[in-house]
XYZ file of C-alpha atoms in Angstrom:
421
model
C -140.577 -61.052 -45.705
C -140.746 -62.125 -42.051
C -137.142 -63.354 -42.336
C -135.984 -60.025 -43.827
C -137.528 -57.900 -41.082
C -136.674 -60.291 -38.263
C -133.024 -60.114 -39.316
C -133.210 -56.327 -39.648
C -134.718 -55.691 -36.195
C -132.616 -58.449 -34.644
C -129.437 -56.733 -35.810
C -130.765 -53.386 -34.532
C -131.418 -54.894 -31.085
C -127.768 -55.943 -30.804
C -126.810 -52.333 -31.730
C -125.421 -53.009 -35.191
C -125.261 -49.758 -37.246
C -128.460 -49.345 -39.260
C -126.654 -49.462 -42.639
C -125.169 -52.861 -41.803
C -128.575 -54.024 -40.525
C -130.061 -53.385 -43.972
C -127.124 -54.820 -45.912
C -126.754 -58.001 -43.826
C -130.522 -58.617 -43.850
C -130.550 -58.301 -47.638
C -127.623 -60.713 -48.028
C -129.191 -63.315 -45.701
C -132.505 -63.051 -47.561
C -130.813 -63.457 -50.946
C -128.850 -66.506 -49.749
C -131.915 -68.234 -48.285
C -134.299 -67.507 -51.162
C -131.933 -67.635 -54.121
C -131.875 -63.941 -55.008
C -128.791 -62.902 -56.978
C -126.063 -61.441 -54.757
C -124.788 -59.615 -57.836
C -128.116 -57.789 -58.032
C -127.917 -56.806 -54.342
C -124.412 -55.390 -54.845
C -125.440 -53.675 -58.087
C -128.401 -51.985 -56.401
C -126.205 -50.842 -53.517
C -123.676 -49.281 -55.924
C -126.418 -47.590 -57.941
C -127.876 -46.169 -54.731
C -124.943 -43.824 -54.171
C -123.989 -42.991 -57.757
C -126.832 -40.624 -58.705
C -126.024 -37.102 -59.918
C -128.542 -35.634 -57.443
C -126.679 -37.103 -54.470
C -123.618 -34.990 -55.321
C -125.598 -32.047 -53.924
C -125.749 -33.761 -50.551
C -121.943 -33.937 -50.222
C -121.367 -30.378 -51.396
C -123.988 -28.894 -49.061
C -122.323 -30.713 -46.146
C -118.969 -29.257 -47.269
C -120.435 -25.734 -47.554
C -121.884 -25.978 -44.027
C -118.540 -27.139 -42.592
C -116.660 -24.308 -44.309
C -119.104 -21.728 -42.933
C -118.878 -23.194 -39.440
C -115.068 -23.002 -39.515
C -115.004 -19.617 -41.280
C -116.743 -17.611 -38.557
C -120.039 -17.273 -40.452
C -122.068 -18.650 -37.528
C -120.749 -15.922 -35.163
C -121.727 -13.150 -37.563
C -125.173 -14.646 -38.188
C -126.000 -14.940 -34.490
C -124.649 -11.449 -33.743
C -126.853 -9.935 -36.465
C -129.944 -11.853 -35.300
C -129.315 -10.755 -31.707
C -129.145 -7.100 -32.706
C -132.221 -7.446 -34.953
C -134.629 -9.149 -32.574
C -132.877 -9.315 -29.195
C -134.874 -6.429 -27.695
C -138.142 -8.458 -27.668
C -138.948 -10.343 -24.413
C -136.913 -13.538 -24.625
C -134.684 -11.769 -27.147
C -131.816 -14.235 -27.286
C -134.296 -17.106 -27.613
C -135.796 -15.357 -30.656
C -132.301 -14.696 -31.998
C -131.575 -18.408 -31.532
C -134.560 -19.362 -33.718
C -133.894 -16.666 -36.319
C -130.234 -17.699 -36.575
C -131.361 -21.276 -37.211
C -133.604 -20.038 -40.035
C -130.688 -18.204 -41.650
C -128.174 -21.016 -41.099
C -130.707 -23.533 -42.451
C -130.384 -21.735 -45.780
C -126.710 -22.738 -45.846
C -126.240 -26.158 -44.251
C -129.577 -28.034 -44.452
C -128.663 -30.190 -41.442
C -130.138 -30.262 -37.932
C -126.955 -31.739 -36.427
C -124.772 -29.091 -38.131
C -127.055 -26.384 -36.733
C -126.981 -27.793 -33.191
C -123.234 -28.441 -33.288
C -122.202 -25.254 -35.112
C -124.513 -22.503 -33.849
C -125.386 -24.401 -30.673
C -122.201 -23.682 -28.722
C -122.414 -19.939 -29.518
C -126.130 -19.666 -28.733
C -126.066 -21.624 -25.475
C -123.078 -19.670 -24.105
C -124.652 -16.300 -25.027
C -127.968 -17.212 -23.394
C -126.291 -18.516 -20.210
C -124.154 -15.357 -19.922
C -127.297 -13.229 -20.170
C -129.234 -14.961 -17.378
C -131.166 -17.698 -19.191
C -131.503 -21.175 -17.682
C -129.150 -23.591 -19.407
C -131.994 -26.125 -19.785
C -134.092 -23.564 -21.661
C -131.131 -22.475 -23.807
C -130.300 -26.045 -24.773
C -133.951 -26.947 -25.422
C -134.662 -24.026 -27.762
C -131.345 -24.655 -29.554
C -132.358 -28.270 -30.178
C -135.919 -27.433 -31.211
C -134.836 -24.685 -33.613
C -132.349 -27.066 -35.250
C -135.405 -28.873 -36.706
C -135.734 -25.917 -39.073
C -132.485 -26.940 -40.812
C -133.849 -29.972 -42.706
C -136.998 -28.038 -43.775
C -135.763 -24.704 -45.137
C -133.700 -25.081 -48.344
C -131.155 -26.325 -49.080
C -132.066 -29.503 -47.237
C -130.011 -32.701 -47.142
C -133.089 -34.695 -46.095
C -134.981 -33.149 -49.013
C -132.358 -34.377 -51.477
C -132.590 -37.906 -50.060
C -136.415 -37.789 -50.207
C -136.306 -36.691 -53.846
C -133.929 -39.527 -54.738
C -136.293 -42.022 -53.076
C -139.526 -40.578 -54.516
C -138.577 -39.033 -57.868
C -139.861 -35.579 -56.877
C -138.136 -32.469 -58.296
C -135.364 -31.251 -55.969
C -135.988 -27.629 -56.983
C -139.677 -27.844 -56.097
C -138.871 -29.635 -52.836
C -136.480 -26.856 -51.833
C -139.080 -24.152 -52.459
C -141.824 -26.196 -50.748
C -139.899 -26.054 -47.459
C -139.756 -22.256 -47.156
C -143.218 -21.537 -45.688
C -143.388 -24.643 -43.429
C -139.941 -23.741 -42.063
C -141.138 -20.202 -41.333
C -144.279 -21.632 -39.685
C -142.122 -23.793 -37.406
C -140.001 -20.754 -36.496
C -143.063 -18.590 -35.683
C -144.612 -21.260 -33.424
C -141.317 -21.612 -31.548
C -140.983 -17.850 -31.162
C -144.484 -17.647 -29.672
C -143.449 -20.223 -27.070
C -140.209 -18.306 -26.351
C -142.181 -15.086 -25.832
C -144.626 -16.744 -23.406
C -141.843 -18.511 -21.479
C -139.755 -15.320 -21.293
C -142.651 -13.268 -19.901
C -143.442 -15.978 -17.340
C -139.831 -16.472 -16.183
C -138.847 -12.793 -16.595
C -135.863 -13.442 -18.827
C -133.843 -10.312 -19.723
C -133.936 -8.468 -23.025
C -130.932 -7.298 -25.015
C -131.029 -3.466 -25.243
C -131.537 -2.145 -28.764
C -128.215 -0.642 -29.866
C -129.658 1.744 -32.424
C -129.969 1.623 -36.188
C -126.322 2.515 -36.759
C -125.157 -0.522 -34.786
C -127.753 -2.701 -36.565
C -126.637 -1.399 -39.967
C -123.001 -2.117 -39.153
C -123.896 -5.681 -38.110
C -125.967 -6.118 -41.281
C -123.061 -5.045 -43.502
C -120.718 -7.470 -41.706
C -123.096 -10.419 -42.049
C -124.528 -9.488 -45.488
C -122.326 -11.934 -47.465
C -123.541 -14.791 -45.237
C -127.184 -13.680 -45.517
C -126.804 -13.652 -49.299
C -125.999 -17.389 -49.452
C -129.614 -18.738 -49.447
C -130.590 -16.134 -52.044
C -127.765 -17.229 -54.360
C -128.677 -20.913 -53.954
C -132.436 -20.510 -54.457
C -132.081 -17.752 -57.040
C -129.908 -19.952 -59.226
C -132.378 -22.841 -59.023
C -135.543 -20.768 -59.580
C -134.129 -18.830 -62.541
C -132.818 -22.010 -64.131
C -129.208 -20.806 -64.135
C -128.125 -23.945 -62.293
C -129.495 -27.257 -61.095
C -129.676 -27.991 -57.327
C -126.465 -30.050 -57.656
C -124.670 -27.203 -59.415
C -126.043 -24.777 -56.808
C -124.388 -26.858 -54.089
C -121.012 -26.388 -55.807
C -121.669 -22.633 -56.055
C -122.432 -22.637 -52.309
C -119.042 -24.249 -51.588
C -117.149 -21.743 -53.757
C -119.034 -18.834 -52.193
C -118.340 -20.150 -48.676
C -114.616 -20.402 -49.478
C -114.626 -16.878 -50.905
C -116.287 -15.506 -47.750
C -113.891 -17.316 -45.441
C -110.716 -16.183 -47.221
C -111.853 -12.564 -47.730
C -112.726 -12.160 -44.035
C -109.497 -14.023 -43.118
C -111.420 -16.248 -40.704
C -110.550 -19.264 -42.848
C -106.967 -20.401 -43.351
C -105.489 -22.808 -45.892
C -104.385 -25.032 -43.000
C -108.062 -25.423 -41.991
C -109.022 -27.106 -45.266
C -107.660 -30.625 -44.543
C -109.673 -30.793 -41.319
C -112.796 -29.503 -43.075
C -112.414 -32.065 -45.855
C -111.901 -34.845 -43.311
C -115.113 -33.902 -41.449
C -117.009 -33.628 -44.734
C -115.816 -36.981 -46.065
C -116.723 -38.699 -42.790
C -120.258 -37.242 -42.820
C -120.867 -37.637 -46.553
C -119.558 -41.204 -46.784
C -121.650 -42.320 -43.829
C -124.791 -40.831 -45.423
C -124.025 -42.313 -48.859
C -123.317 -45.728 -47.343
C -126.696 -45.642 -45.612
C -128.378 -44.695 -48.906
C -126.543 -47.518 -50.729
C -127.538 -50.198 -48.210
C -131.105 -48.880 -48.085
C -131.279 -49.128 -51.874
C -130.389 -52.838 -51.722
C -132.886 -53.367 -48.901
C -135.539 -51.459 -50.817
C -134.959 -53.574 -53.929
C -136.088 -56.711 -52.065
C -139.101 -54.909 -50.593
C -140.129 -53.672 -54.040
C -139.509 -57.051 -55.697
C -141.895 -58.639 -53.181
C -144.530 -55.942 -54.007
C -144.732 -54.862 -50.374
C -145.698 -51.211 -51.175
C -148.754 -52.304 -53.188
C -149.814 -54.871 -50.593
C -149.405 -52.359 -47.764
C -151.482 -49.808 -49.676
C -154.271 -52.351 -50.158
C -154.304 -53.267 -46.455
C -154.157 -49.613 -45.396
C -157.053 -48.653 -47.696
C -159.169 -51.512 -46.372
C -158.803 -50.140 -42.831
C -158.559 -46.353 -43.326
C -160.782 -44.565 -45.830
C -160.535 -40.957 -44.647
C -157.637 -38.819 -45.920
C -157.243 -36.874 -42.667
C -157.226 -40.018 -40.527
C -154.674 -41.521 -42.929
C -152.388 -38.510 -42.451
C -152.725 -38.807 -38.667
C -151.865 -42.524 -38.719
C -148.878 -41.925 -41.018
C -147.678 -39.098 -38.743
C -147.796 -41.304 -35.653
C -146.008 -44.098 -37.502
C -143.249 -41.786 -38.780
C -142.754 -40.223 -35.345
C -142.266 -43.668 -33.812
C -139.852 -44.668 -36.582
C -137.909 -41.422 -36.136
C -137.394 -42.278 -32.469
C -135.609 -45.555 -33.179
C -134.027 -45.195 -36.640
C -131.500 -42.872 -38.235
C -133.399 -40.192 -40.178
C -131.904 -40.598 -43.678
C -132.112 -44.394 -43.531
C -135.765 -44.126 -42.489
C -136.495 -41.861 -45.463
C -134.850 -44.148 -48.014
C -136.634 -47.250 -46.665
C -140.106 -45.854 -45.951
C -140.730 -43.368 -48.767
C -140.981 -45.990 -51.576
C -143.265 -48.079 -49.335
C -145.593 -45.180 -48.478
C -145.784 -43.547 -51.924
C -148.601 -45.880 -53.166
C -150.550 -45.131 -49.971
C -150.384 -41.353 -50.365
C -151.170 -41.660 -54.085
C -154.364 -43.561 -53.201
C -155.540 -40.639 -51.066
C -154.485 -37.980 -53.578
C -151.861 -36.478 -51.263
C -149.353 -34.268 -53.074
C -145.834 -35.835 -52.948
C -144.343 -32.393 -52.180
C -146.674 -31.962 -49.211
C -145.994 -35.487 -48.002
C -142.243 -34.935 -48.378
C -142.213 -31.971 -45.987
C -144.502 -33.797 -43.531
C -142.267 -36.870 -43.702
C -139.033 -34.902 -43.188
C -140.495 -32.905 -40.288
C -141.659 -36.103 -38.560
C -138.293 -37.794 -38.934
C -136.470 -34.633 -37.805
C -138.559 -34.376 -34.632
C -137.459 -37.948 -33.967
C -133.883 -36.617 -33.807
C -134.914 -34.809 -30.589
C -136.043 -37.991 -28.850
C -134.104 -40.897 -27.320
C -132.673 -43.436 -27.951
C -131.334 -42.380 -31.388
C -131.645 -38.593 -31.014
C -128.574 -37.329 -32.883
C -129.372 -33.693 -32.011
C -129.495 -34.618 -28.304
C -126.007 -36.110 -28.544
C -124.735 -33.006 -30.371
C -126.205 -30.763 -27.646
C -124.651 -32.839 -24.879
C -121.269 -32.226 -26.526
C -121.658 -28.425 -26.614
C -123.268 -27.988 -23.165
C -122.651 -29.144 -19.603
C -125.993 -30.982 -19.361
C -126.358 -34.752 -19.367
C -128.317 -36.578 -22.077
C -131.132 -37.255 -19.560
C -131.463 -33.600 -18.480
C -131.498 -32.431 -22.101
C -134.252 -34.950 -22.915
C -136.369 -33.697 -19.991
C -135.825 -30.040 -20.924
C -136.835 -30.791 -24.522
C -140.374 -32.006 -23.668
C -142.188 -28.590 -23.864
C -140.451 -27.795 -27.168
C -141.413 -31.204 -28.547
C -145.056 -30.290 -27.892
C -144.503 -26.977 -29.714
C -142.980 -28.790 -32.706
C -145.962 -31.202 -32.736
C -148.296 -28.210 -33.059
C -146.298 -26.962 -36.049
C -146.379 -30.479 -37.511
C -150.192 -30.574 -37.310
C -150.437 -27.158 -39.000
C -148.165 -28.282 -41.848
C -149.982 -31.639 -42.152
C -153.512 -30.277 -42.374
C -152.755 -27.138 -44.359
C -151.322 -28.464 -47.675
C -151.262 -25.034 -49.445
C -148.608 -23.978 -46.934
C -146.325 -26.429 -48.706
C -147.623 -26.552 -52.285
C -148.641 -22.942 -53.037
C -145.162 -21.426 -53.413
C -143.554 -24.108 -55.647
C -146.634 -24.204 -57.869
C -146.531 -20.399 -58.147
C -142.813 -20.103 -58.916
C -142.175 -23.317 -60.896
C-alpha cells in the first residue's frame, strides 16, 4: 500500500488533477502487483453508472437554470425585505438567501458564484466592508451542501449505502444550526462596526416580494415533499426540480431558449468532472478494500482511541486537514468506505457521521490551497485570494463552533429523519 499512496501523493505534489492521481496510482499498483487492469477499468465504469448518481447531474442542472433564470435575484430581494431591518440586515439576508438557495442547488460553489455577486454588490452599496461581505458570503455557502438537496449527500450515500432520502432530511436541522450561529456573529459584528440597517418597507411591500419569489421558495418543498410522501425517489425529484426550474424561468420570461445551450454546457462540464472523480475514486477504493485497509485501520484506531467523543474529535481534525488539500467529492468517495468500520465500532449513526463528514469537507473549501469557494469569490469580487483568506478567518471559527455542536449533538441530525421516515 506504500506504493499506492506514494504514487497518489507524489502526483498531487506535481499538481496533477486529483482524479488522475487516483487513476494513475491504481494503474501503477495493478501493473506492479499483477492486479487485473480489466477489473480497474470495470470498477471505474461502475462508479459512475449508478441510478442514484443521476440525481447529482440533474440537481446541478436545476441550480444552473435558476441562476440564469433570475431566481437568485428574487430570493435575495425577498430575504432582504424579510430580515434586512435587523442590525447587520444584509448580512442576515445573505445567510437566509443561502438557506433558501441551498434547497435548490445543493452546491457551495454554485451558491458563492450565483448569489455571491448579487450579495457582495448589495452589501458594498449599503456601506458594508467588502472583506466582511465576501467573508459572510463564503461562510454561508457552506450551508449549500448540508441543507437538501445536497450533491455531497448523494455522493456520501453512494459511498456508504445510506438512504438518500434520510440523508436529505438529516441535513435540515444542522443546516439551520449553521445559519443561526452565523447570524449571531453577523449581529455582533454589525453592532460593533455600526453597519446600517435596511428600513422595513411595510407588510404590503413584503407581501408583494413574497408573491414574486413564492415559486422559487416552493422548490425545496416540492423536492422534499415528493421524497417524504413517497411520490418520487430522490433521483426522480431531481428531474422534477429541473422541469420546475424551466417552468419558472419561461413563465417569468427571465429565461430564453437561447440560454439553454450555455446552461447545458456549464452543467455537462460540472457533472462530467464530478462523475469522473467518482469513477476514478471507485477504482482507487477497490484496491484499498481488496487490501482490507478499512478493517486494519479500524483495528489500529480502536487500539489507540477507546472513547467515542475523542474518536469524533480525532476524525474531525483528520477530515478538516484532508478538506484543506483535497477536492471535497473525491475526499468523500475515498475516505467514507475507509472510515465506516471505525464509526461502526463506536456505534456512531451513519446519518450523523455523514453530516459531520460533509460539513468538515465543506469547511475545507474555505481554506487554501484547494479552497474552491475562495476561487469563486475572487471571481465575483475585487479582492485577491490572499485578502479573502484573511477575511475568512473569523467566519471559519464560527463554522467550527457549528461543527462542534453538530458533532456532539447527534439528535440534531438523527431525530427528524427517524421521525418522518
